[in-house]
Amino acid sequence: MFASVLMFANASESASSAFVEACKAYTRGDWSDAKFMLKKAVSYQENLNPDTYFMLISSEVYDGDNKNALDDCNFFLKNFPDSLYFARVSYQKGKLLYALGEYEKSIVVLSDFCHRFEDDDLYSFALFYIGESLFAGYKYDEAAAVFERIVTEFPESAKTPAAQYRLETILQRGREEKLLYLLKQTGEEYLSAKEEYERQLKLYNSEAIDSTRQKLSSAQNKNELLEKQIAELEAQIAELKSSQEESERLIQELKEAGERAGDPFGDTKYQVKLLKEKALEAQKLLNERTAASNTEE
């Protein structure tokens, strides 16, 4: 029994010493040493209480050790549900989740805090970090509603200026997004109109080329037909000219023969008359074909 009492006394003395050293470091604001000594202190059953654990969580938070602080918050809430610090630790857990990027979990924890502790001094602070979690999750409309509530219902809160700033940021972001949307829409409409214009231009050029080709082909065919007709007419004209020249030559020969025979008014004269009439008919036919050729051209 004496040995057991001695061991208990030594353990109590070590626990007390660890707690005292932790309190000294905590008082100095030496959070790294305080965290180390408080971890040592709570390893003793005598120091395993809400006060020591609350100091440990605070030291870890001040030292930036958010992960271990969150783990100790969970331990605290599970093992000390009736503690005076329970509300503070609940709030701290939600804030740590926000700091660790666990935005959805942070919203759940802080919303539960607001539901359970409506009269707590940290109520507006919890609302603020709910708004910050929503903002970080790009839920700007919901975040704006929360920040608006802080500004309206808690004008004296230390978080009200920050909430007001966030509201202005959200409004500015909304204007920027609207302008970007309009710019995007305008750009898309411009590109669409440009593509349609280029498509229509290509189509028009293609149709114009096809139409021009058809017209050129038709004109070429017509020209070839006209050239053929002209060639035929020219051949006929040449033939008629040749016939006329031959007639005139025969008439002249007959006339000269008649004069030499001293019978300018006999049978020879009658033959000359027939030849002249034939020549006139040839000339008339030549004139008619020439006129027809000119009309077609």
CSV table of N, CA and C in Angstrom, one decimal, residues 2 12 21 23 26 40 45 51 68 70 85 92 96-97 122 134 139 143-144 189-190 192 217 241-242 252 260 270 285:
chain,number,residue,atom,x,y,z
A,2,PHE,N,1.9,1.2,0.8
A,2,PHE,CA,2.9,2.4,0.8
A,2,PHE,C,3.5,2.6,-0.5
A,12,SER,N,1.2,12.2,-9.3
A,12,SER,CA,0.5,13.4,-9.2
A,12,SER,C,1.4,14.6,-9.3
A,21,GLU,N,4.1,23.8,-16.0
A,21,GLU,CA,5.0,24.3,-17.1
A,21,GLU,C,4.2,24.7,-18.4
A,23,CYS,N,1.1,25.8,-18.3
A,23,CYS,CA,0.5,27.1,-18.0
A,23,CYS,C,1.4,28.3,-18.2
A,26,TYR,N,1.8,28.8,-21.9
A,26,TYR,CA,0.6,29.4,-22.4
A,26,TYR,C,0.4,30.9,-22.1
A,40,LYS,N,1.6,16.6,-23.0
A,40,LYS,CA,2.2,15.8,-21.9
A,40,LYS,C,1.3,15.8,-20.7
A,45,GLN,N,-4.0,11.2,-16.0
A,45,GLN,CA,-5.4,11.1,-15.8
A,45,GLN,C,-5.9,12.4,-15.0
A,51,ASP,N,-10.9,21.8,-18.9
A,51,ASP,CA,-10.0,23.0,-18.9
A,51,ASP,C,-8.7,22.8,-19.6
A,68,ASN,N,-4.5,18.7,-35.9
A,68,ASN,CA,-4.5,18.2,-34.5
A,68,ASN,C,-5.5,18.9,-33.7
A,70,LEU,N,-8.4,20.0,-34.7
A,70,LEU,CA,-9.7,19.5,-35.1
A,70,LEU,C,-9.9,18.1,-34.4
A,85,TYR,N,-17.3,24.9,-21.9
A,85,TYR,CA,-16.6,25.3,-23.2
A,85,TYR,C,-17.2,24.6,-24.4
A,92,GLN,N,-15.4,26.4,-32.7
A,92,GLN,CA,-14.0,26.3,-33.2
A,92,GLN,C,-13.8,25.1,-34.2
A,96,LEU,N,-12.4,25.5,-37.9
A,96,LEU,CA,-11.2,24.7,-38.3
A,96,LEU,C,-11.5,24.0,-39.6
A,97,LEU,N,-12.8,23.5,-39.7
A,97,LEU,CA,-13.2,22.8,-41.0
A,97,LEU,C,-13.1,23.8,-42.2
A,122,LEU,N,-20.8,34.4,-30.1
A,122,LEU,CA,-20.1,34.0,-31.4
A,122,LEU,C,-21.1,33.7,-32.5
A,134,LEU,N,-19.8,29.3,-48.0
A,134,LEU,CA,-20.6,29.4,-49.2
A,134,LEU,C,-19.9,30.1,-50.3
A,139,LYS,N,-21.1,29.6,-54.1
A,139,LYS,CA,-22.5,29.8,-53.9
A,139,LYS,C,-22.8,31.2,-53.5
A,143,ALA,N,-24.4,33.0,-50.1
A,143,ALA,CA,-23.4,33.7,-49.3
A,143,ALA,C,-23.9,35.2,-49.1
A,144,ALA,N,-24.3,35.8,-50.1
A,144,ALA,CA,-24.8,37.2,-50.0
A,144,ALA,C,-25.9,37.3,-49.0
A,189,GLU,N,-22.2,35.8,-81.1
A,189,GLU,CA,-23.1,36.2,-82.2
A,189,GLU,C,-22.3,36.8,-83.3
A,190,TYR,N,-21.2,37.5,-83.0
A,190,TYR,CA,-20.3,38.1,-84.0
A,190,TYR,C,-19.7,37.0,-84.9
A,192,SER,N,-20.8,33.9,-85.2
A,192,SER,CA,-21.8,33.3,-86.0
A,192,SER,C,-22.2,34.1,-87.2
A,217,SER,N,-21.1,29.4,-121.5
A,217,SER,CA,-21.3,28.2,-122.3
A,217,SER,C,-22.4,28.4,-123.4
A,241,LYS,N,-21.5,35.1,-156.1
A,241,LYS,CA,-20.6,36.1,-156.7
A,241,LYS,C,-19.9,35.5,-157.9
A,242,SER,N,-19.5,34.2,-157.7
A,242,SER,CA,-18.9,33.5,-158.8
A,242,SER,C,-19.8,33.3,-160.0
A,252,GLN,N,-20.7,39.5,-171.7
A,252,GLN,CA,-19.7,40.3,-172.4
A,252,GLN,C,-19.2,39.6,-173.6
A,260,ARG,N,-19.3,41.6,-183.5
A,260,ARG,CA,-18.4,41.2,-184.5
A,260,ARG,C,-19.2,40.6,-185.7
A,270,TYR,N,-31.3,38.1,-178.1
A,270,TYR,CA,-32.2,37.5,-177.2
A,270,TYR,C,-31.5,36.6,-176.1
A,285,LEU,N,-31.0,37.3,-155.3
A,285,LEU,CA,-30.8,36.3,-154.3
A,285,LEU,C,-29.7,36.6,-153.4
